[in-house]
């Protein structure tokens, strides 16, 4: 009986995998549980052939056990949130695309979708329908199309309309994460707006995406002002506002249930999400950890088995089956060539989106600055390599430079009051770099920016868009860490300037 309950539960679960290849335990669990989907993360991605093998083996294992082919999901939004970067590159951020012409955006969407499909990914966890209005928001920022609901709605409508030709799309994070000033990975953010106010403003981009044909909507682990329950686990928001009032008939997907904003107990959150009206439950943990937690919850009664029977359960399965039919009907995947090459569409986006304020001097030394967690991320490392490679090819940097690490200035994070410290890496190891590239996901005080930059004549804002330093510097704004922007900035700063 327990095995049957677990299989019923996993018919509504998407899970992670542990690494670059399936383990024996993962094959056994995939065969036994037949999950509705798998979610790829950077830990699963080294190169294109490896990702394709992992996806094909996973699908073959589930189908061979009599299950439906699992959906393959990925956060490939663009910029820092590009889990497939090592195999498919990091496309432009939504903030950058908002600065581009419609033909360029269309070409970027088609190129990004083709690269995902070539890896076996059929379900994009994007685009974002959140506004970017709250400057202290530590997780949205350049991930959003814009600050206003009308602008965001127009661009969400366009993105969904283009993406849905080639991949399934999932607009997020309902009913809007834009007015939060906390990170839902770490806590439950309380929005600055009530549910009534969200109905009037923040849900407008979601309504636009739904009208354009979004296949799914992802709910957010945030609480409207005056409420204590996460929206993702709140029946009035999921089953009421989204399903009943907005008439959304597609699949409702949770954000990762391990996030602190969901309560800290992923298995308990799974039951609450089902009760609230969600169809697909997302786990970022590998399947072994997710299975152990969910099996324990079923045995203890933390997750009520009655939730896995009856008309509501069957309706949810029907919506997930409709997603699989949509995935099966997508155009065949095509080979996209060298995954390391930057698509022409992304280069065009860089030409339109990068903003330069002031004259560009010749640059021969670089400094990178950011919090430790920002600098060590794979997409940021990729951005730095591409920037330096483009600058070095223009003769600006000595080959084989080894960056020493030094501890940088302390600042107090304005959104929480916590004391944080920037880390500085100089290339080459001089004390007076020509350019400082600032990677920060959250606001940084002007004093910390000045101390981090030293005497650098150029500040490249590659993260938070408001950390711009003093006017005496030339400022280059990339609107995020994406491949084409890195290469373009490297070329701009590395080339010899004419008199």
Short mmCIF file of C-alpha atoms in Angstrom, two decimals:
data_model
loop_
_atom_site.label_atom_id
_atom_site.label_comp_id
_atom_site.label_asym_id
_atom_site.label_seq_id
_atom_site.Cartn_x
_atom_site.Cartn_y
_atom_site.Cartn_z
CA UNK A 1 0.00 0.00 0.00
CA UNK A 2 2.82 2.40 0.89
CA UNK A 3 4.47 1.81 -2.50
CA UNK A 4 1.19 2.59 -4.26
CA UNK A 5 0.75 5.79 -2.22
CA UNK A 6 4.29 6.88 -3.02
CA UNK A 7 3.72 6.28 -6.72
CA UNK A 8 0.51 8.30 -6.60
CA UNK A 9 2.31 11.11 -4.84
CA UNK A 10 5.23 11.10 -7.26
CA UNK A 11 2.81 11.34 -10.17
CA UNK A 12 2.61 14.99 -9.00
CA UNK A 13 6.24 15.55 -8.02
CA UNK A 14 9.25 16.91 -9.92
CA UNK A 15 12.60 16.13 -8.29
CA UNK A 16 16.27 16.89 -8.71
CA UNK A 17 19.09 14.50 -9.51
CA UNK A 18 22.35 14.34 -7.60
CA UNK A 19 25.00 14.89 -10.25
CA UNK A 20 26.17 14.47 -13.81
CA UNK A 21 25.05 10.84 -14.12
CA UNK A 22 22.40 8.63 -12.51
CA UNK A 23 23.43 6.54 -9.54
CA UNK A 24 22.15 3.02 -9.01
CA UNK A 25 19.82 4.22 -6.24
CA UNK A 26 18.44 6.96 -8.50
CA UNK A 27 17.70 4.43 -11.25
CA UNK A 28 15.91 2.22 -8.73
CA UNK A 29 13.80 5.09 -7.40
CA UNK A 30 12.99 6.44 -10.86
CA UNK A 31 11.86 2.94 -11.86
CA UNK A 32 9.76 2.49 -8.72
CA UNK A 33 8.25 5.97 -8.33
CA UNK A 34 7.98 7.30 -11.91
CA UNK A 35 8.02 11.04 -11.03
CA UNK A 36 6.08 13.55 -13.08
CA UNK A 37 9.24 15.51 -13.83
CA UNK A 38 12.89 16.11 -13.13
CA UNK A 39 14.40 19.51 -12.43
CA UNK A 40 17.90 20.20 -13.74
CA UNK A 41 20.39 22.29 -11.77
CA UNK A 42 23.95 23.44 -12.41
CA UNK A 43 25.20 20.33 -10.58
CA UNK A 44 23.79 18.25 -13.45
CA UNK A 45 25.44 20.25 -16.24
CA UNK A 46 29.01 19.99 -17.53
CA UNK A 47 28.47 19.88 -21.29
CA UNK A 48 25.72 19.30 -23.83
CA UNK A 49 26.31 15.59 -24.53
CA UNK A 50 26.38 14.84 -20.82
CA UNK A 51 23.06 16.60 -20.17
CA UNK A 52 21.44 14.82 -23.10
CA UNK A 53 22.65 11.44 -21.81
CA UNK A 54 21.32 12.18 -18.33
CA UNK A 55 17.92 13.27 -19.65
CA UNK A 56 17.63 10.33 -22.06
CA UNK A 57 18.58 7.77 -19.42
CA UNK A 58 16.12 9.27 -16.95
CA UNK A 59 13.29 9.21 -19.46
CA UNK A 60 14.12 5.67 -20.57
CA UNK A 61 14.15 4.45 -16.96
CA UNK A 62 10.73 5.93 -16.15
CA UNK A 63 9.09 4.91 -19.42
CA UNK A 64 10.64 1.44 -19.16
CA UNK A 65 8.88 1.04 -15.82
CA UNK A 66 5.52 1.81 -17.42
CA UNK A 67 5.38 5.49 -16.54
CA UNK A 68 4.80 8.53 -18.71
CA UNK A 69 7.89 10.34 -19.97
CA UNK A 70 8.79 12.83 -17.24
CA UNK A 71 8.81 16.52 -18.02
CA UNK A 72 12.29 18.06 -17.88
CA UNK A 73 12.32 21.44 -16.16
CA UNK A 74 15.05 24.07 -15.86
CA UNK A 75 15.50 27.60 -14.53
CA UNK A 76 17.06 29.08 -17.65
CA UNK A 77 15.71 32.60 -17.25
CA UNK A 78 18.88 34.36 -18.32
CA UNK A 79 21.71 36.03 -16.45
CA UNK A 80 22.62 34.58 -13.07
CA UNK A 81 19.59 32.25 -13.11
CA UNK A 82 20.83 30.08 -15.99
CA UNK A 83 21.32 26.57 -14.66
CA UNK A 84 22.23 25.26 -18.14
CA UNK A 85 24.98 27.85 -18.65
CA UNK A 86 27.83 25.33 -18.94
CA UNK A 87 26.03 23.63 -21.84
CA UNK A 88 23.77 26.31 -23.31
CA UNK A 89 25.23 29.64 -22.20
CA UNK A 90 23.68 32.37 -20.06
CA UNK A 91 21.17 34.39 -22.14
CA UNK A 92 20.32 38.06 -21.48
CA UNK A 93 18.40 38.95 -18.34
CA UNK A 94 14.81 40.11 -18.60
CA UNK A 95 15.93 43.55 -17.45
CA UNK A 96 18.34 43.73 -20.39
CA UNK A 97 15.74 42.47 -22.85
CA UNK A 98 13.34 45.19 -21.72
CA UNK A 99 15.86 47.67 -23.22
CA UNK A 100 15.93 45.89 -26.59
CA UNK A 101 13.78 46.10 -29.67
CA UNK A 102 11.02 43.56 -30.18
CA UNK A 103 12.80 41.76 -33.10
CA UNK A 104 15.91 41.27 -30.94
CA UNK A 105 13.85 39.92 -28.04
CA UNK A 106 12.06 37.53 -30.37
CA UNK A 107 15.36 36.21 -31.72
CA UNK A 108 16.76 35.77 -28.19
CA UNK A 109 13.70 33.80 -27.07
CA UNK A 110 13.83 31.52 -30.09
CA UNK A 111 17.58 30.94 -29.71
CA UNK A 112 17.28 30.24 -25.97
CA UNK A 113 14.40 27.82 -26.50
CA UNK A 114 16.30 25.97 -29.23
CA UNK A 115 19.31 25.52 -26.95
CA UNK A 116 17.13 24.15 -24.17
CA UNK A 117 15.35 21.73 -26.46
CA UNK A 118 18.66 20.51 -27.90
CA UNK A 119 19.56 19.38 -24.36
CA UNK A 120 16.25 17.58 -23.86
CA UNK A 121 14.63 20.30 -21.73
CA UNK A 122 10.98 20.89 -22.59
CA UNK A 123 9.74 22.97 -19.64
CA UNK A 124 11.15 26.47 -18.98
CA UNK A 125 10.58 27.78 -15.47
CA UNK A 126 10.05 31.30 -16.76
CA UNK A 127 9.51 34.03 -17.68
CA UNK A 128 9.14 36.11 -14.52
CA UNK A 129 5.97 38.15 -14.23
CA UNK A 130 7.21 39.89 -11.07
CA UNK A 131 7.72 43.62 -11.16
CA UNK A 132 11.10 44.99 -10.12
CA UNK A 133 9.88 47.99 -8.19
CA UNK A 134 11.32 47.26 -4.72
CA UNK A 135 14.96 48.35 -4.75
CA UNK A 136 15.71 46.35 -1.58
CA UNK A 137 14.43 43.10 -3.10
CA UNK A 138 17.42 40.72 -2.89
CA UNK A 139 16.15 38.11 -5.37
CA UNK A 140 14.29 39.85 -8.22
CA UNK A 141 16.18 42.94 -9.45
CA UNK A 142 17.44 42.40 -13.01
CA UNK A 143 15.42 39.19 -13.29
CA UNK A 144 12.32 41.35 -13.86
CA UNK A 145 11.26 43.05 -17.08
CA UNK A 146 10.57 46.33 -15.30
CA UNK A 147 9.21 48.26 -12.36
CA UNK A 148 5.71 49.00 -13.68
CA UNK A 149 2.83 46.53 -14.01
CA UNK A 150 1.83 47.73 -17.50
CA UNK A 151 5.35 47.48 -18.93
CA UNK A 152 5.91 44.10 -17.30
CA UNK A 153 2.54 42.81 -18.55
CA UNK A 154 3.32 43.76 -22.16
CA UNK A 155 6.71 42.04 -22.09
CA UNK A 156 5.41 38.92 -20.33
CA UNK A 157 2.66 38.63 -22.94
CA UNK A 158 5.23 38.86 -25.73
CA UNK A 159 7.68 36.41 -24.13
CA UNK A 160 5.05 33.74 -23.46
CA UNK A 161 3.68 34.08 -26.96
CA UNK A 162 7.10 33.43 -28.48
CA UNK A 163 8.39 30.82 -26.03
CA UNK A 164 5.31 28.61 -26.21
CA UNK A 165 6.06 27.71 -29.82
CA UNK A 166 9.15 25.80 -28.75
CA UNK A 167 8.94 25.03 -25.00
CA UNK A 168 6.43 24.87 -22.19
CA UNK A 169 6.44 28.10 -20.18
CA UNK A 170 5.76 28.74 -16.50
CA UNK A 171 5.23 32.35 -15.41
CA UNK A 172 6.32 33.10 -11.85
CA UNK A 173 6.16 33.95 -8.88
CA UNK A 174 2.40 34.33 -8.27
CA UNK A 175 0.87 36.58 -6.91
CA UNK A 176 4.05 38.66 -7.27
CA UNK A 177 7.45 38.67 -5.53
CA UNK A 178 8.35 42.18 -6.67
CA UNK A 179 7.32 44.12 -3.56
CA UNK A 180 9.26 41.85 -1.16
CA UNK A 181 12.38 43.05 0.62
CA UNK A 182 13.50 39.60 1.84
CA UNK A 183 14.68 36.38 0.19
CA UNK A 184 12.11 33.55 0.27
CA UNK A 185 14.95 31.02 0.16
CA UNK A 186 15.89 32.19 3.67
CA UNK A 187 12.65 33.35 5.28
CA UNK A 188 8.97 34.07 4.57
CA UNK A 189 8.91 37.57 3.07
CA UNK A 190 5.89 39.69 3.95
CA UNK A 191 4.94 41.85 0.99
CA UNK A 192 4.27 45.55 1.34
CA UNK A 193 0.82 45.04 -0.21
CA UNK A 194 -2.37 43.36 0.95
CA UNK A 195 -4.04 40.67 -1.12
CA UNK A 196 -6.60 43.24 -2.28
CA UNK A 197 -3.78 45.52 -3.47
CA UNK A 198 -2.05 42.63 -5.25
CA UNK A 199 -5.31 41.94 -7.09
CA UNK A 200 -5.30 45.51 -8.38
CA UNK A 201 -1.64 45.68 -9.43
CA UNK A 202 0.80 42.78 -9.18
CA UNK A 203 -1.35 40.11 -10.80
CA UNK A 204 -1.80 42.12 -14.02
CA UNK A 205 1.39 40.69 -15.65
CA UNK A 206 0.22 37.19 -14.68
CA UNK A 207 -3.15 37.81 -16.29
CA UNK A 208 -1.32 38.92 -19.44
CA UNK A 209 0.84 35.77 -19.47
CA UNK A 210 -2.19 33.54 -18.94
CA UNK A 211 -4.02 35.25 -21.80
CA UNK A 212 -0.98 34.67 -24.02
CA UNK A 213 -1.11 30.92 -23.35
CA UNK A 214 1.23 30.23 -20.43
CA UNK A 215 1.22 26.50 -19.74
CA UNK A 216 1.81 26.85 -16.00
CA UNK A 217 2.00 29.34 -13.15
CA UNK A 218 4.50 29.01 -10.30
CA UNK A 219 3.39 30.20 -6.88
CA UNK A 220 5.60 32.17 -4.49
CA UNK A 221 6.58 31.53 -0.89
CA UNK A 222 5.62 35.08 0.12
CA UNK A 223 2.81 36.38 2.32
CA UNK A 224 0.67 39.40 1.41
CA UNK A 225 0.59 42.04 4.15
CA UNK A 226 -1.89 41.00 6.82
CA UNK A 227 -1.58 37.27 6.13
CA UNK A 228 0.75 34.74 7.76
CA UNK A 229 0.58 31.80 5.36
CA UNK A 230 2.78 31.60 2.24
CA UNK A 231 0.79 32.34 -0.90
CA UNK A 232 1.94 28.97 -2.29
CA UNK A 233 0.14 27.17 0.55
CA UNK A 234 -2.88 29.47 0.80
CA UNK A 235 -6.12 28.06 -0.71
CA UNK A 236 -7.62 31.55 -1.02
CA UNK A 237 -4.74 32.56 -3.30
CA UNK A 238 -4.05 29.33 -5.22
CA UNK A 239 -7.48 27.77 -5.59
CA UNK A 240 -9.38 31.01 -5.11
CA UNK A 241 -7.62 33.92 -6.80
CA UNK A 242 -5.63 32.03 -9.44
CA UNK A 243 -7.87 29.10 -10.31
CA UNK A 244 -11.37 30.45 -9.67
CA UNK A 245 -11.20 34.24 -10.00
CA UNK A 246 -8.63 34.44 -12.82
CA UNK A 247 -9.94 31.31 -14.51
CA UNK A 248 -6.51 29.71 -14.98
CA UNK A 249 -6.99 26.18 -16.31
CA UNK A 250 -3.33 25.17 -16.69
CA UNK A 251 -0.96 23.57 -14.24
CA UNK A 252 -0.13 25.27 -10.95
CA UNK A 253 3.44 24.60 -9.84
CA UNK A 254 5.07 25.29 -6.48
CA UNK A 255 8.43 26.93 -6.05
CA UNK A 256 10.98 24.58 -4.47
CA UNK A 257 9.40 23.26 -1.28
CA UNK A 258 12.71 23.12 0.62
CA UNK A 259 12.84 26.93 0.70
CA UNK A 260 12.50 28.47 4.15
CA UNK A 261 9.59 30.57 2.90
CA UNK A 262 7.54 27.37 2.59
CA UNK A 263 8.01 26.63 6.29
CA UNK A 264 11.22 24.63 6.47
CA UNK A 265 9.56 21.19 6.24
CA UNK A 266 9.31 20.28 2.57
CA UNK A 267 7.17 17.18 3.10
CA UNK A 268 4.63 19.04 5.23
CA UNK A 269 4.63 21.87 2.68
CA UNK A 270 3.86 19.32 -0.05
CA UNK A 271 0.62 18.32 1.67
CA UNK A 272 -0.33 21.95 2.28
CA UNK A 273 0.40 22.80 -1.36
CA UNK A 274 -1.88 20.01 -2.56
CA UNK A 275 -4.64 21.20 -0.22
CA UNK A 276 -4.20 24.75 -1.53
CA UNK A 277 -4.71 23.59 -5.12
CA UNK A 278 -1.24 23.00 -6.61
CA UNK A 279 -0.80 20.35 -9.29
CA UNK A 280 2.99 19.88 -9.47
CA UNK A 281 5.25 19.88 -6.40
CA UNK A 282 8.87 20.94 -6.98
CA UNK A 283 11.79 19.55 -4.98
CA UNK A 284 15.31 20.81 -5.60
CA UNK A 285 16.75 17.90 -3.60
CA UNK A 286 17.84 14.74 -5.41
CA UNK A 287 15.17 12.07 -5.66
CA UNK A 288 16.59 9.98 -2.82
CA UNK A 289 16.27 12.78 -0.27
CA UNK A 290 12.84 13.81 -1.52
CA UNK A 291 11.56 10.22 -1.44
CA UNK A 292 12.79 9.65 2.11
CA UNK A 293 11.13 12.84 3.38
CA UNK A 294 7.83 12.16 1.62
CA UNK A 295 7.68 8.52 2.67
CA UNK A 296 8.24 9.54 6.28
CA UNK A 297 5.49 12.16 6.00
CA UNK A 298 3.03 9.59 4.64
CA UNK A 299 3.87 7.11 7.41
CA UNK A 300 3.52 9.71 10.16
CA UNK A 301 0.34 11.23 8.77
CA UNK A 302 1.99 14.60 8.23
CA UNK A 303 0.89 14.21 4.62
CA UNK A 304 -2.69 12.93 4.43
CA UNK A 305 -3.04 10.02 1.95
CA UNK A 306 -6.63 11.14 1.30
CA UNK A 307 -5.17 14.04 -0.71
CA UNK A 308 -4.02 11.51 -3.32
CA UNK A 309 -7.49 10.27 -4.24
CA UNK A 310 -10.74 11.74 -5.45
CA UNK A 311 -11.76 14.26 -8.12
CA UNK A 312 -9.25 16.99 -7.20
CA UNK A 313 -6.34 14.55 -7.49
CA UNK A 314 -7.64 13.27 -10.82
CA UNK A 315 -8.08 16.83 -12.10
CA UNK A 316 -4.47 17.60 -11.21
CA UNK A 317 -3.26 14.49 -13.02
CA UNK A 318 -5.32 15.55 -16.04
CA UNK A 319 -3.62 18.94 -16.14
CA UNK A 320 -0.17 17.33 -15.92
CA UNK A 321 -1.13 14.90 -18.67
CA UNK A 322 -2.12 17.90 -20.81
CA UNK A 323 1.37 19.33 -20.23
CA UNK A 324 2.93 16.09 -21.46
CA UNK A 325 0.73 16.13 -24.56
CA UNK A 326 1.85 19.71 -25.22
CA UNK A 327 5.48 18.69 -24.80
CA UNK A 328 5.05 15.79 -27.21
CA UNK A 329 3.58 18.16 -29.79
CA UNK A 330 6.45 20.65 -29.72
CA UNK A 331 8.55 20.95 -32.90
CA UNK A 332 11.47 18.51 -33.05
CA UNK A 333 14.63 19.66 -31.29
CA UNK A 334 17.40 20.82 -33.61
CA UNK A 335 21.17 20.84 -33.16
CA UNK A 336 22.30 24.34 -32.17
CA UNK A 337 26.03 24.00 -32.90
CA UNK A 338 28.77 25.06 -30.51
CA UNK A 339 27.17 25.67 -27.13
CA UNK A 340 30.16 27.77 -26.09
CA UNK A 341 29.50 30.25 -28.90
CA UNK A 342 27.40 33.30 -28.06
CA UNK A 343 24.30 33.47 -30.29
CA UNK A 344 24.13 36.38 -32.71
CA UNK A 345 20.80 37.40 -31.15
CA UNK A 346 22.45 37.77 -27.73
CA UNK A 347 25.20 39.92 -29.23
CA UNK A 348 22.52 42.16 -30.73
CA UNK A 349 20.86 42.38 -27.33
CA UNK A 350 24.18 43.45 -25.78
CA UNK A 351 24.57 46.21 -28.36
CA UNK A 352 21.14 47.58 -27.44
CA UNK A 353 21.03 46.96 -23.69
CA UNK A 354 24.49 47.91 -22.37
CA UNK A 355 24.60 51.49 -21.18
CA UNK A 356 27.85 53.50 -21.05
CA UNK A 357 27.91 56.72 -19.05
CA UNK A 358 31.05 58.70 -19.70
CA UNK A 359 34.19 58.30 -21.86
CA UNK A 360 35.85 54.90 -22.09
CA UNK A 361 39.55 54.92 -21.23
CA UNK A 362 41.96 52.13 -22.17
CA UNK A 363 41.85 49.52 -19.42
CA UNK A 364 44.77 47.26 -18.55
CA UNK A 365 43.89 46.02 -15.04
CA UNK A 366 40.67 44.75 -13.52
CA UNK A 367 39.18 44.31 -10.08
CA UNK A 368 36.19 42.11 -9.29
CA UNK A 369 34.16 42.91 -6.19
CA UNK A 370 31.17 41.23 -4.64
CA UNK A 371 29.99 39.19 -1.71
CA UNK A 372 31.55 35.75 -1.45
CA UNK A 373 28.33 34.00 -2.51
CA UNK A 374 28.11 36.26 -5.57
CA UNK A 375 31.69 35.75 -6.76
CA UNK A 376 31.71 31.98 -6.43
CA UNK A 377 28.59 31.31 -8.52
CA UNK A 378 29.17 29.47 -11.84
CA UNK A 379 27.43 32.09 -13.99
CA UNK A 380 29.43 34.93 -12.41
CA UNK A 381 32.66 32.98 -12.91
CA UNK A 382 31.68 32.44 -16.52
CA UNK A 383 30.98 36.16 -16.93
CA UNK A 384 34.42 37.03 -15.54
CA UNK A 385 36.17 34.53 -17.83
CA UNK A 386 34.36 35.84 -20.90
CA UNK A 387 35.05 39.46 -20.01
CA UNK A 388 38.73 38.82 -19.38
CA UNK A 389 39.04 36.67 -22.47
CA UNK A 390 37.61 39.41 -24.69
CA UNK A 391 39.81 42.05 -23.06
CA UNK A 392 42.90 39.84 -23.21
CA UNK A 393 42.42 39.15 -26.92
CA UNK A 394 42.69 42.90 -27.40
CA UNK A 395 46.03 42.95 -25.60
CA UNK A 396 44.79 44.44 -22.34
CA UNK A 397 45.77 41.67 -19.93
CA UNK A 398 48.90 39.55 -19.56
CA UNK A 399 48.30 35.89 -20.36
CA UNK A 400 48.11 33.56 -17.39
CA UNK A 401 47.29 36.20 -14.77
CA UNK A 402 46.49 34.66 -11.39
CA UNK A 403 44.09 36.73 -9.28
CA UNK A 404 44.97 37.09 -5.60
CA UNK A 405 42.00 37.34 -3.22
CA UNK A 406 41.78 40.15 -0.67
CA UNK A 407 39.08 40.97 1.85
CA UNK A 408 37.23 44.15 0.95
CA UNK A 409 35.13 46.76 2.76
CA UNK A 410 32.38 46.09 5.26
CA UNK A 411 28.91 47.54 4.68
CA UNK A 412 25.51 47.25 6.32
CA UNK A 413 22.88 45.68 4.06
CA UNK A 414 20.02 48.22 3.84
CA UNK A 415 17.29 45.60 3.50
CA UNK A 416 18.11 43.75 6.74
CA UNK A 417 20.65 45.82 8.64
CA UNK A 418 23.06 42.85 8.58
CA UNK A 419 26.76 43.53 8.36
CA UNK A 420 28.23 42.18 5.14
CA UNK A 421 31.66 42.23 3.58
CA UNK A 422 32.66 42.55 -0.05
CA UNK A 423 35.45 40.40 -1.38
CA UNK A 424 37.92 41.84 -3.87
CA UNK A 425 39.93 40.04 -6.54
CA UNK A 426 42.50 42.04 -8.53
CA UNK A 427 43.70 41.13 -12.04
CA UNK A 428 46.60 41.55 -12.38
CA UNK A 429 47.56 42.07 -8.74
CA UNK A 430 48.03 45.83 -8.73
CA UNK A 431 46.65 48.12 -6.05
CA UNK A 432 45.14 50.63 -8.49
CA UNK A 433 42.95 48.83 -11.04
CA UNK A 434 41.66 50.68 -14.10
CA UNK A 435 38.23 49.05 -13.92
CA UNK A 436 36.14 47.59 -11.10
CA UNK A 437 33.47 45.04 -11.99
CA UNK A 438 30.86 44.92 -9.22
CA UNK A 439 28.80 41.74 -8.77
CA UNK A 440 26.10 42.17 -6.13
CA UNK A 441 22.63 40.70 -5.92
CA UNK A 442 21.50 43.22 -3.31
CA UNK A 443 22.03 46.96 -2.82
CA UNK A 444 25.48 48.08 -1.71
CA UNK A 445 26.07 51.37 0.09
CA UNK A 446 27.82 54.09 -1.94
CA UNK A 447 30.66 54.21 0.59
CA UNK A 448 31.32 50.48 0.13
CA UNK A 449 31.27 50.92 -3.65
CA UNK A 450 33.81 53.71 -3.41
CA UNK A 451 36.08 51.74 -1.10
CA UNK A 452 35.83 48.64 -3.30
CA UNK A 453 36.60 50.59 -6.49
CA UNK A 454 39.62 52.46 -5.15
CA UNK A 455 40.97 54.64 -7.94
CA UNK A 456 39.37 52.67 -10.76
CA UNK A 457 38.31 54.97 -13.58
CA UNK A 458 35.56 52.62 -14.78
CA UNK A 459 32.83 50.94 -12.74
CA UNK A 460 31.07 48.03 -14.45
CA UNK A 461 27.75 47.38 -12.71
CA UNK A 462 27.20 43.70 -13.47
CA UNK A 463 24.71 43.00 -10.73
CA UNK A 464 22.42 45.27 -8.77
CA UNK A 465 21.47 48.11 -11.12
CA UNK A 466 21.44 50.90 -8.53
CA UNK A 467 25.04 50.53 -7.26
CA UNK A 468 26.59 53.09 -9.60
CA UNK A 469 29.30 54.90 -7.63
CA UNK A 470 30.26 58.55 -8.09
CA UNK A 471 29.87 60.61 -11.23
CA UNK A 472 33.62 61.04 -11.58
CA UNK A 473 33.80 57.50 -12.91
CA UNK A 474 32.71 56.11 -16.23
CA UNK A 475 29.88 53.68 -15.47
CA UNK A 476 28.99 50.68 -17.65
CA UNK A 477 25.63 49.06 -16.80
CA UNK A 478 25.10 45.52 -18.09
CA UNK A 479 21.79 44.74 -16.31
CA UNK A 480 23.04 41.40 -15.10
CA UNK A 481 25.66 38.72 -15.67
CA UNK A 482 25.03 37.27 -19.12
CA UNK A 483 27.47 35.94 -21.67
CA UNK A 484 27.10 38.44 -24.50
CA UNK A 485 27.30 41.37 -22.08
CA UNK A 486 30.56 40.03 -20.62
CA UNK A 487 32.16 39.66 -24.04
CA UNK A 488 30.91 43.08 -25.16
CA UNK A 489 32.25 44.83 -22.06
CA UNK A 490 35.59 43.05 -22.47
CA UNK A 491 35.84 44.30 -26.03
CA UNK A 492 34.81 47.83 -25.02
CA UNK A 493 37.36 48.10 -22.25
CA UNK A 494 40.17 46.10 -23.81
CA UNK A 495 40.45 47.68 -27.21
CA UNK A 496 42.87 50.50 -27.86
CA UNK A 497 41.05 53.84 -27.90
CA UNK A 498 41.63 56.24 -30.74
CA UNK A 499 42.65 59.83 -29.97
#
